PDB file of C-alpha atoms and ligand atoms in Angstrom:
ATOM      1  CA  MET A   4     -48.542  21.182  25.356  1.00  0.00           C
ATOM      2  CA  ASP A   5     -48.679  20.696  21.615  1.00  0.00           C
ATOM      3  CA  ARG A   6     -46.613  23.116  19.648  1.00  0.00           C
ATOM      4  CA  TYR A   7     -47.365  23.817  16.006  1.00  0.00           C
ATOM      5  CA  LEU A   8     -44.473  24.619  13.754  1.00  0.00           C
ATOM      6  CA  SER A   9     -44.652  26.287  10.416  1.00  0.00           C
ATOM      7  CA  SER A  10     -42.437  24.855   7.683  1.00  0.00           C
ATOM      8  CA  GLU A  11     -40.111  27.841   8.224  1.00  0.00           C
ATOM      9  CA  GLN A  12     -39.703  26.748  11.830  1.00  0.00           C
ATOM     10  CA  GLN A  13     -38.734  23.214  10.950  1.00  0.00           C
ATOM     11  CA  PRO A  14     -35.469  22.046  12.419  1.00  0.00           C
ATOM     12  CA  TRP A  15     -34.206  21.634   8.883  1.00  0.00           C
ATOM     13  CA  SER A  16     -34.355  25.312   8.121  1.00  0.00           C
ATOM     14  CA  VAL A  17     -31.221  27.420   8.105  1.00  0.00           C
ATOM     15  CA  GLY A  18     -30.583  29.013  11.478  1.00  0.00           C
ATOM     16  CA  ALA A  19     -31.865  26.186  13.642  1.00  0.00           C
ATOM     17  CA  SER A  20     -30.108  23.018  14.714  1.00  0.00           C
ATOM     18  CA  LEU A  21     -31.165  19.830  16.397  1.00  0.00           C
ATOM     19  CA  ASN A  22     -31.125  19.838  20.173  1.00  0.00           C
ATOM     20  CA  PRO A  23     -31.755  16.296  21.380  1.00  0.00           C
ATOM     21  CA  SER A  24     -32.902  17.411  24.828  1.00  0.00           C
ATOM     22  CA  GLY A  25     -36.134  18.639  23.347  1.00  0.00           C
ATOM     23  CA  GLY A  26     -35.662  22.315  22.507  1.00  0.00           C
ATOM     24  CA  TRP A  27     -34.272  24.066  19.508  1.00  0.00           C
ATOM     25  CA  GLY A  28     -30.615  24.868  19.578  1.00  0.00           C
ATOM     26  CA  GLU A  29     -29.064  27.967  18.183  1.00  0.00           C
ATOM     27  CA  ALA A  30     -27.188  27.432  14.951  1.00  0.00           C
ATOM     28  CA  THR A  31     -23.495  27.055  15.584  1.00  0.00           C
ATOM     29  CA  GLU A  32     -20.777  28.363  13.358  1.00  0.00           C
ATOM     30  CA  GLU A  33     -20.068  24.854  12.170  1.00  0.00           C
ATOM     31  CA  GLY A  34     -23.762  24.076  11.911  1.00  0.00           C
ATOM     32  CA  THR A  35     -23.278  20.975  14.046  1.00  0.00           C
ATOM     33  CA  LEU A  36     -25.669  19.315  16.447  1.00  0.00           C
ATOM     34  CA  TRP A  37     -25.270  20.018  20.134  1.00  0.00           C
ATOM     35  CA  GLU A  38     -26.395  18.546  23.431  1.00  0.00           C
ATOM     36  CA  GLU A  39     -27.644  21.050  25.970  1.00  0.00           C
ATOM     37  CA  SER A  40     -28.323  18.615  28.810  1.00  0.00           C
ATOM     38  CA  THR A  41     -24.776  17.291  28.974  1.00  0.00           C
ATOM     39  CA  GLY A  42     -23.151  20.624  28.379  1.00  0.00           C
ATOM     40  CA  GLY A  43     -21.323  19.361  25.325  1.00  0.00           C
ATOM     41  CA  ARG A  44     -19.702  21.966  23.089  1.00  0.00           C
ATOM     42  CA  PRO A  45     -20.564  22.047  19.400  1.00  0.00           C
ATOM     43  CA  GLY A  46     -18.632  19.469  17.457  1.00  0.00           C
ATOM     44  CA  ASP A  47     -16.748  18.056  20.454  1.00  0.00           C
ATOM     45  CA  SER A  48     -18.253  14.575  20.483  1.00  0.00           C
ATOM     46  CA  SER A  49     -17.250  11.703  18.249  1.00  0.00           C
ATOM     47  CA  THR A  50     -20.910  10.708  18.032  1.00  0.00           C
ATOM     48  CA  ILE A  51     -21.892  13.986  16.472  1.00  0.00           C
ATOM     49  CA  GLU A  52     -20.199  13.766  13.088  1.00  0.00           C
ATOM     50  CA  PRO A  53     -21.644  10.382  12.085  1.00  0.00           C
ATOM     51  CA  SER A  54     -25.025  11.628  13.266  1.00  0.00           C
ATOM     52  CA  LEU A  55     -24.757  14.715  11.138  1.00  0.00           C
ATOM     53  CA  HIS A  56     -23.973  12.525   8.150  1.00  0.00           C
ATOM     54  CA  ALA A  57     -27.072  10.496   8.960  1.00  0.00           C
ATOM     55  CA  LEU A  58     -29.127  13.650   9.209  1.00  0.00           C
ATOM     56  CA  GLN A  59     -27.972  14.785   5.801  1.00  0.00           C
ATOM     57  CA  LYS A  60     -28.853  11.493   4.109  1.00  0.00           C
ATOM     58  CA  PHE A  61     -32.487  12.376   3.560  1.00  0.00           C
ATOM     59  CA  VAL A  62     -34.217  15.424   2.188  1.00  0.00           C
ATOM     60  CA  PRO A  63     -36.281  17.292   4.751  1.00  0.00           C
ATOM     61  CA  THR A  64     -39.912  16.301   4.875  1.00  0.00           C
ATOM     62  CA  ASP A  65     -41.847  19.411   4.007  1.00  0.00           C
ATOM     63  CA  TYR A  66     -45.173  19.309   5.817  1.00  0.00           C
ATOM     64  CA  ALA A  67     -47.064  22.579   6.262  1.00  0.00           C
ATOM     65  CA  SER A  68     -47.766  22.002   9.946  1.00  0.00           C
ATOM     66  CA  TYR A  69     -46.354  19.883  12.725  1.00  0.00           C
ATOM     67  CA  THR A  70     -47.237  19.052  16.279  1.00  0.00           C
ATOM     68  CA  GLN A  71     -44.876  17.886  18.971  1.00  0.00           C
ATOM     69  CA  GLU A  72     -46.215  14.903  20.862  1.00  0.00           C
ATOM     70  CA  ASN A  73     -44.812  13.430  24.092  1.00  0.00           C
ATOM     71  CA  TYR A  74     -44.575   9.749  25.013  1.00  0.00           C
ATOM     72  CA  LEU A  75     -43.100   8.077  28.068  1.00  0.00           C
ATOM     73  CA  PHE A  76     -41.456   4.689  27.633  1.00  0.00           C
ATOM     74  CA  ALA A  77     -38.563   2.965  29.374  1.00  0.00           C
ATOM     75  CA  GLY A  78     -38.311   5.925  31.753  1.00  0.00           C
ATOM     76  CA  LYS A  79     -37.597   8.374  28.925  1.00  0.00           C
ATOM     77  CA  ASN A  80     -39.629  11.262  27.648  1.00  0.00           C
ATOM     78  CA  ILE A  81     -39.859  10.862  23.884  1.00  0.00           C
ATOM     79  CA  VAL A  82     -40.784  13.919  21.846  1.00  0.00           C
ATOM     80  CA  LEU A  83     -41.973  13.261  18.309  1.00  0.00           C
ATOM     81  CA  GLN A  84     -42.560  15.678  15.519  1.00  0.00           C
ATOM     82  CA  GLU A  85     -45.791  14.552  13.856  1.00  0.00           C
ATOM     83  CA  SER A  86     -48.019  15.801  11.059  1.00  0.00           C
ATOM     84  CA  ILE A  87     -51.532  14.749  10.103  1.00  0.00           C
ATOM     85  CA  GLU A  88     -50.615  15.288   6.452  1.00  0.00           C
ATOM     86  CA  ASN A  89     -49.220  11.777   6.007  1.00  0.00           C
ATOM     87  CA  TYR A  90     -50.182   8.352   7.420  1.00  0.00           C
ATOM     88  CA  GLY A  91     -46.488   7.832   8.084  1.00  0.00           C
ATOM     89  CA  ALA A  92     -46.091  11.000  10.131  1.00  0.00           C
ATOM     90  CA  VAL A  93     -48.405  10.139  13.027  1.00  0.00           C
ATOM     91  CA  VAL A  94     -48.187   7.452  15.692  1.00  0.00           C
ATOM     92  CA  TRP A  95     -50.837   4.751  15.315  1.00  0.00           C
ATOM     93  CA  PRO A  96     -52.450   2.720  18.133  1.00  0.00           C
ATOM     94  CA  ALA A  97     -50.517  -0.471  17.452  1.00  0.00           C
ATOM     95  CA  ALA A  98     -47.217   1.380  17.914  1.00  0.00           C
ATOM     96  CA  ILE A  99     -48.214   2.303  21.478  1.00  0.00           C
ATOM     97  CA  ALA A 100     -49.214  -1.315  22.172  1.00  0.00           C
ATOM     98  CA  LEU A 101     -45.990  -2.713  20.719  1.00  0.00           C
ATOM     99  CA  CYS A 102     -43.879  -0.261  22.737  1.00  0.00           C
ATOM    100  CA  GLN A 103     -45.700  -1.305  25.919  1.00  0.00           C
ATOM    101  CA  TYR A 104     -44.982  -4.924  25.122  1.00  0.00           C
ATOM    102  CA  LEU A 105     -41.296  -4.302  24.365  1.00  0.00           C
ATOM    103  CA  GLU A 106     -40.894  -2.321  27.579  1.00  0.00           C
ATOM    104  CA  GLU A 107     -42.617  -4.934  29.756  1.00  0.00           C
ATOM    105  CA  HIS A 108     -40.825  -7.921  28.173  1.00  0.00           C
ATOM    106  CA  ARG A 109     -37.405  -6.423  27.519  1.00  0.00           C
ATOM    107  CA  GLU A 110     -35.540  -9.070  29.587  1.00  0.00           C
ATOM    108  CA  GLU A 111     -37.408 -12.044  28.169  1.00  0.00           C
ATOM    109  CA  LEU A 112     -36.940 -10.702  24.614  1.00  0.00           C
ATOM    110  CA  LYS A 113     -33.214 -10.079  25.257  1.00  0.00           C
ATOM    111  CA  LEU A 114     -33.349  -6.728  23.504  1.00  0.00           C
ATOM    112  CA  GLN A 115     -29.882  -5.636  24.599  1.00  0.00           C
ATOM    113  CA  ASP A 116     -27.767  -5.594  21.395  1.00  0.00           C
ATOM    114  CA  ALA A 117     -30.489  -7.470  19.485  1.00  0.00           C
ATOM    115  CA  LYS A 118     -30.557  -6.765  15.728  1.00  0.00           C
ATOM    116  CA  ILE A 119     -33.918  -5.323  14.778  1.00  0.00           C
ATOM    117  CA  LEU A 120     -35.499  -4.083  11.565  1.00  0.00           C
ATOM    118  CA  GLU A 121     -38.763  -2.153  11.653  1.00  0.00           C
ATOM    119  CA  LEU A 122     -41.059  -2.092   8.623  1.00  0.00           C
ATOM    120  CA  GLY A 123     -43.161   1.023   7.966  1.00  0.00           C
ATOM    121  CA  ALA A 124     -41.642   2.831  10.944  1.00  0.00           C
ATOM    122  CA  GLY A 125     -43.578   6.061  10.276  1.00  0.00           C
ATOM    123  CA  PRO A 126     -42.600   8.741  12.811  1.00  0.00           C
ATOM    124  CA  GLY A 127     -40.374   6.224  14.599  1.00  0.00           C
ATOM    125  CA  LEU A 128     -41.793   5.586  18.076  1.00  0.00           C
ATOM    126  CA  VAL A 129     -41.249   1.807  18.062  1.00  0.00           C
ATOM    127  CA  SER A 130     -37.694   2.106  16.709  1.00  0.00           C
ATOM    128  CA  ILE A 131     -36.862   4.753  19.313  1.00  0.00           C
ATOM    129  CA  VAL A 132     -38.158   2.627  22.190  1.00  0.00           C
ATOM    130  CA  ALA A 133     -36.308  -0.453  20.895  1.00  0.00           C
ATOM    131  CA  SER A 134     -33.110   1.629  20.666  1.00  0.00           C
ATOM    132  CA  ILE A 135     -33.547   2.975  24.193  1.00  0.00           C
ATOM    133  CA  LEU A 136     -33.991  -0.634  25.343  1.00  0.00           C
ATOM    134  CA  GLY A 137     -30.557  -1.414  23.900  1.00  0.00           C
ATOM    135  CA  ALA A 138     -31.242  -2.858  20.454  1.00  0.00           C
ATOM    136  CA  GLN A 139     -29.405  -2.169  17.181  1.00  0.00           C
ATOM    137  CA  VAL A 140     -32.227  -0.836  15.059  1.00  0.00           C
ATOM    138  CA  THR A 141     -32.744  -0.281  11.360  1.00  0.00           C
ATOM    139  CA  ALA A 142     -35.908   1.761  10.821  1.00  0.00           C
ATOM    140  CA  THR A 143     -37.363   1.540   7.305  1.00  0.00           C
ATOM    141  CA  ASP A 144     -40.145   3.208   5.363  1.00  0.00           C
ATOM    142  CA  GLN A 145     -41.023   4.842   2.053  1.00  0.00           C
ATOM    143  CA  PRO A 146     -38.915   7.787   0.852  1.00  0.00           C
ATOM    144  CA  ASP A 147     -41.461  10.497   1.612  1.00  0.00           C
ATOM    145  CA  VAL A 148     -41.436   9.929   5.373  1.00  0.00           C
ATOM    146  CA  LEU A 149     -37.727   9.248   5.903  1.00  0.00           C
ATOM    147  CA  GLY A 150     -36.752  12.867   6.613  1.00  0.00           C
ATOM    148  CA  ASN A 151     -39.151  13.170   9.529  1.00  0.00           C
ATOM    149  CA  LEU A 152     -38.318   9.648  10.723  1.00  0.00           C
ATOM    150  CA  GLN A 153     -34.596  10.419  10.727  1.00  0.00           C
ATOM    151  CA  TYR A 154     -35.190  13.656  12.589  1.00  0.00           C
ATOM    152  CA  ASN A 155     -37.264  11.990  15.329  1.00  0.00           C
ATOM    153  CA  LEU A 156     -34.808   9.138  15.721  1.00  0.00           C
ATOM    154  CA  LEU A 157     -31.814  11.392  16.135  1.00  0.00           C
ATOM    155  CA  LYS A 158     -33.600  13.793  18.409  1.00  0.00           C
ATOM    156  CA  ASN A 159     -34.569  11.000  20.796  1.00  0.00           C
ATOM    157  CA  THR A 160     -31.572   8.667  20.679  1.00  0.00           C
ATOM    158  CA  LEU A 161     -28.475  10.824  20.273  1.00  0.00           C
ATOM    159  CA  GLN A 162     -26.266  10.358  23.362  1.00  0.00           C
ATOM    160  CA  ARG A 163     -29.069   8.309  24.950  1.00  0.00           C
ATOM    161  CA  THR A 164     -28.560   4.866  23.432  1.00  0.00           C
ATOM    162  CA  ALA A 165     -25.738   2.364  23.038  1.00  0.00           C
ATOM    163  CA  HIS A 166     -26.484   1.990  19.323  1.00  0.00           C
ATOM    164  CA  LEU A 167     -27.643   4.858  17.138  1.00  0.00           C
ATOM    165  CA  PRO A 168     -30.514   3.623  14.961  1.00  0.00           C
ATOM    166  CA  ASP A 169     -30.088   3.555  11.212  1.00  0.00           C
ATOM    167  CA  VAL A 170     -32.721   4.721   8.735  1.00  0.00           C
ATOM    168  CA  ARG A 171     -33.124   3.045   5.358  1.00  0.00           C
ATOM    169  CA  GLU A 172     -35.562   3.200   2.500  1.00  0.00           C
ATOM    170  CA  LEU A 173     -37.551   0.014   2.088  1.00  0.00           C
ATOM    171  CA  VAL A 174     -40.552  -0.001  -0.196  1.00  0.00           C
ATOM    172  CA  TRP A 175     -42.236  -3.370   0.228  1.00  0.00           C
ATOM    173  CA  GLY A 176     -41.375  -5.821  -2.503  1.00  0.00           C
ATOM    174  CA  GLU A 177     -38.807  -3.549  -4.183  1.00  0.00           C
ATOM    175  CA  GLY A 178     -35.083  -4.324  -4.472  1.00  0.00           C
ATOM    176  CA  LEU A 179     -35.133  -6.653  -1.492  1.00  0.00           C
ATOM    177  CA  GLU A 180     -32.229  -8.927  -2.395  1.00  0.00           C
ATOM    178  CA  ARG A 181     -30.198  -5.992  -3.740  1.00  0.00           C
ATOM    179  CA  ASN A 182     -30.679  -3.771  -0.675  1.00  0.00           C
ATOM    180  CA  PHE A 183     -31.235  -6.365   2.066  1.00  0.00           C
ATOM    181  CA  PRO A 184     -29.399  -9.524   0.900  1.00  0.00           C
ATOM    182  CA  ARG A 185     -30.406 -12.544   2.949  1.00  0.00           C
ATOM    183  CA  SER A 186     -26.774 -13.639   3.295  1.00  0.00           C
ATOM    184  CA  ALA A 187     -25.861 -10.387   5.088  1.00  0.00           C
ATOM    185  CA  CYS A 188     -29.057  -9.237   6.770  1.00  0.00           C
ATOM    186  CA  CYS A 189     -29.895 -11.493   9.693  1.00  0.00           C
ATOM    187  CA  TYR A 190     -32.284  -9.956  12.198  1.00  0.00           C
ATOM    188  CA  ASP A 191     -33.271 -11.194  15.648  1.00  0.00           C
ATOM    189  CA  TYR A 192     -36.539  -9.301  15.325  1.00  0.00           C
ATOM    190  CA  VAL A 193     -38.595  -7.752  12.564  1.00  0.00           C
ATOM    191  CA  LEU A 194     -41.119  -5.294  14.014  1.00  0.00           C
ATOM    192  CA  ALA A 195     -44.316  -4.063  12.420  1.00  0.00           C
ATOM    193  CA  SER A 196     -47.086  -1.873  13.817  1.00  0.00           C
ATOM    194  CA  ASP A 197     -50.280  -0.904  11.995  1.00  0.00           C
ATOM    195  CA  ILE A 198     -48.878  -1.522   8.566  1.00  0.00           C
ATOM    196  CA  VAL A 199     -51.774  -3.771   7.565  1.00  0.00           C
ATOM    197  CA  TYR A 200     -54.812  -1.741   6.552  1.00  0.00           C
ATOM    198  CA  HIS A 201     -56.778  -1.163   3.394  1.00  0.00           C
ATOM    199  CA  HIS A 202     -54.007  -0.698   0.840  1.00  0.00           C
ATOM    200  CA  TYR A 203     -52.863  -2.409  -2.323  1.00  0.00           C
ATOM    201  CA  CYS A 204     -49.449  -3.575  -1.157  1.00  0.00           C
ATOM    202  CA  LEU A 205     -50.468  -6.434   1.143  1.00  0.00           C
ATOM    203  CA  ALA A 206     -49.012  -9.161  -1.092  1.00  0.00           C
ATOM    204  CA  SER A 207     -45.678  -7.355  -1.400  1.00  0.00           C
ATOM    205  CA  LEU A 208     -45.713  -6.686   2.351  1.00  0.00           C
ATOM    206  CA  LEU A 209     -46.061 -10.398   3.058  1.00  0.00           C
ATOM    207  CA  SER A 210     -43.253 -11.296   0.632  1.00  0.00           C
ATOM    208  CA  THR A 211     -41.075  -8.623   2.286  1.00  0.00           C
ATOM    209  CA  MET A 212     -41.736 -10.124   5.718  1.00  0.00           C
ATOM    210  CA  VAL A 213     -40.773 -13.560   4.402  1.00  0.00           C
ATOM    211  CA  HIS A 214     -37.601 -12.187   2.776  1.00  0.00           C
ATOM    212  CA  LEU A 215     -36.424 -10.503   5.991  1.00  0.00           C
ATOM    213  CA  CYS A 216     -37.074 -13.473   8.278  1.00  0.00           C
ATOM    214  CA  GLN A 217     -34.687 -16.391   8.582  1.00  0.00           C
ATOM    215  CA  PRO A 218     -34.675 -19.330  10.983  1.00  0.00           C
ATOM    216  CA  GLY A 219     -34.284 -17.668  14.394  1.00  0.00           C
ATOM    217  CA  THR A 220     -35.900 -14.365  13.409  1.00  0.00           C
ATOM    218  CA  VAL A 221     -39.001 -13.426  15.392  1.00  0.00           C
ATOM    219  CA  LEU A 222     -41.517 -11.161  13.700  1.00  0.00           C
ATOM    220  CA  LEU A 223     -43.581  -9.092  16.148  1.00  0.00           C
ATOM    221  CA  TRP A 224     -46.593  -7.691  14.337  1.00  0.00           C
ATOM    222  CA  ALA A 225     -49.064  -5.444  16.176  1.00  0.00           C
ATOM    223  CA  ASN A 226     -52.181  -4.262  14.388  1.00  0.00           C
ATOM    224  CA  LYS A 227     -55.500  -2.650  15.026  1.00  0.00           C
ATOM    225  CA  PHE A 228     -58.003  -4.853  13.204  1.00  0.00           C
ATOM    226  CA  ARG A 229     -60.435  -2.690  11.273  1.00  0.00           C
ATOM    227  CA  PHE A 230     -61.232  -4.232   7.877  1.00  0.00           C
ATOM    228  CA  SER A 231     -62.048  -7.683   6.492  1.00  0.00           C
ATOM    229  CA  THR A 232     -58.821  -7.378   4.462  1.00  0.00           C
ATOM    230  CA  ASP A 233     -56.871  -7.264   7.753  1.00  0.00           C
ATOM    231  CA  TYR A 234     -58.248 -10.694   8.667  1.00  0.00           C
ATOM    232  CA  GLU A 235     -57.582 -11.987   5.145  1.00  0.00           C
ATOM    233  CA  PHE A 236     -53.972 -10.874   5.537  1.00  0.00           C
ATOM    234  CA  LEU A 237     -53.813 -12.665   8.897  1.00  0.00           C
ATOM    235  CA  ASP A 238     -54.980 -15.900   7.204  1.00  0.00           C
ATOM    236  CA  GLN A 239     -52.230 -15.564   4.564  1.00  0.00           C
ATOM    237  CA  PHE A 240     -49.690 -14.678   7.252  1.00  0.00           C
ATOM    238  CA  LYS A 241     -50.555 -17.880   9.137  1.00  0.00           C
ATOM    239  CA  GLN A 242     -49.851 -19.936   6.017  1.00  0.00           C
ATOM    240  CA  VAL A 243     -46.188 -18.906   5.997  1.00  0.00           C
ATOM    241  CA  PHE A 244     -45.503 -18.098   9.663  1.00  0.00           C
ATOM    242  CA  ASP A 245     -46.026 -20.215  12.759  1.00  0.00           C
ATOM    243  CA  THR A 246     -48.220 -17.701  14.538  1.00  0.00           C
ATOM    244  CA  THR A 247     -48.951 -17.053  18.219  1.00  0.00           C
ATOM    245  CA  LEU A 248     -51.240 -14.371  19.597  1.00  0.00           C
ATOM    246  CA  LEU A 249     -49.001 -12.778  22.248  1.00  0.00           C
ATOM    247  CA  ALA A 250     -51.277 -10.066  23.598  1.00  0.00           C
ATOM    248  CA  GLU A 251     -54.529  -8.232  23.044  1.00  0.00           C
ATOM    249  CA  PHE A 252     -55.190  -4.602  23.896  1.00  0.00           C
ATOM    250  CA  PRO A 253     -58.997  -4.362  24.085  1.00  0.00           C
ATOM    251  CA  GLU A 254     -59.027  -0.610  24.689  1.00  0.00           C
ATOM    252  CA  SER A 255     -57.512  -0.067  21.230  1.00  0.00           C
ATOM    253  CA  SER A 256     -58.581  -3.292  19.417  1.00  0.00           C
ATOM    254  CA  VAL A 257     -54.916  -4.054  18.824  1.00  0.00           C
ATOM    255  CA  LYS A 258     -53.653  -7.619  18.595  1.00  0.00           C
ATOM    256  CA  LEU A 259     -49.988  -8.528  18.803  1.00  0.00           C
ATOM    257  CA  PHE A 260     -48.748 -11.616  16.973  1.00  0.00           C
ATOM    258  CA  LYS A 261     -45.458 -13.423  17.033  1.00  0.00           C
ATOM    259  CA  GLY A 262     -44.493 -15.102  13.771  1.00  0.00           C
ATOM    260  CA  THR A 263     -41.603 -17.404  12.962  1.00  0.00           C
ATOM    261  CA  LEU A 264     -41.049 -18.584   9.425  1.00  0.00           C
ATOM    262  CA  LYS A 265     -42.405 -22.091   8.771  1.00  0.00           C
ATOM    263  CA  CYS A 266     -39.667 -24.368   7.546  1.00  0.00           C
ATOM    264  CA  ASP A 267     -40.808 -26.885   4.939  1.00  0.00           C
TER     265      ASP A 267
HETATM  266  C1  SAM B 327     -50.451   3.536   9.354  1.00  0.00           C
HETATM  267  S1  SAM B 327     -48.773   3.987   9.189  1.00  0.00           S
HETATM  268  C2  SAM B 327     -48.045   3.220  10.659  1.00  0.00           C
HETATM  269  C3  SAM B 327     -46.799   3.922  11.111  1.00  0.00           C
HETATM  270  C4  SAM B 327     -46.145   3.332  12.365  1.00  0.00           C
HETATM  271  N1  SAM B 327     -45.705   1.962  12.135  1.00  0.00           N
HETATM  272  C5  SAM B 327     -47.058   3.402  13.549  1.00  0.00           C
HETATM  273  O1  SAM B 327     -47.639   2.355  13.916  1.00  0.00           O
HETATM  274  O2  SAM B 327     -47.209   4.478  14.128  1.00  0.00           O
HETATM  275  C6  SAM B 327     -48.231   2.862   7.889  1.00  0.00           C
HETATM  276  C7  SAM B 327     -46.788   2.994   7.522  1.00  0.00           C
HETATM  277  O3  SAM B 327     -46.492   2.074   6.473  1.00  0.00           O
HETATM  278  C8  SAM B 327     -45.748   2.735   5.477  1.00  0.00           C
HETATM  279  N2  SAM B 327     -46.031   2.112   4.172  1.00  0.00           N
HETATM  280  C9  SAM B 327     -47.206   2.065   3.507  1.00  0.00           C
HETATM  281  N3  SAM B 327     -47.062   1.448   2.331  1.00  0.00           N
HETATM  282  C10 SAM B 327     -45.747   1.107   2.227  1.00  0.00           C
HETATM  283  C11 SAM B 327     -44.971   0.460   1.225  1.00  0.00           C
HETATM  284  N4  SAM B 327     -45.518   0.025   0.079  1.00  0.00           N
HETATM  285  N5  SAM B 327     -43.656   0.272   1.456  1.00  0.00           N
HETATM  286  C12 SAM B 327     -43.093   0.697   2.619  1.00  0.00           C
HETATM  287  N6  SAM B 327     -43.771   1.320   3.607  1.00  0.00           N
HETATM  288  C13 SAM B 327     -45.087   1.540   3.405  1.00  0.00           C
HETATM  289  C14 SAM B 327     -46.242   4.176   5.521  1.00  0.00           C
HETATM  290  O4  SAM B 327     -45.312   5.081   4.950  1.00  0.00           O
HETATM  291  C15 SAM B 327     -46.437   4.373   7.006  1.00  0.00           C
HETATM  292  O5  SAM B 327     -45.268   4.834   7.638  1.00  0.00           O
END
């Protein structure tokens, strides 16, 4: 059942701590995270301190109301904190489609230990599923949604995945070579779900996709097609990426494309 939280009840508030099994933990003296399901004591796991550092990297996202939504992928119940106050705080249809595809094709895609970057990760469902499937994930988005993204990622991956996902700010077109230098950032996959819609950043989104892809990188882009501008973006995408339609999800009008950078 959905549960609405006031901003005072957010996990970020003093007196509550993150309990990755789905409930709210009591604050500990040290204020550390704890794991109810494995019976771990506060602060006794080597995974906890780095996670706490990660949690502290971003300011809390301060939405007035939240819901908790449940998803089931890769045999795991995933609980996301969502808010209708921001596009980046709710799960969009293409994220569900992309997660289904990742789950069904995990062997063929060789996701175990694969290096993945997600663009416009929003509340984080795709990055969480990719992490549960064994990948090393960097989830990116604009600054205003990173607090909630970080929270959802930690809540659903701590002590559940081989690699804890990382969260990084990435505003399309900004500081790409400084923050994601091509010599150091080589990804097996770049993932994108429902990040093409009627906004003014489509050109910088395309240049960001090009920057992050190298020979060997596969871009998996799932999108619900709604506007003529979505199809115009697809035409521009096809000019720079060899493009294959991998799957269609008629019930949600989502198409999933695979793109590899054209070499010329
Ligand atoms: C419609 S939401 C999709 C969220 C998620 N991928 C999903 O499918 O559930 C679009 C996402 O793109 C992000 N976004 C929009 N413009 C952006 C920009 N210029 N730079 C980086 N991210 C941006 C938003 O913050 C939001 O998280």
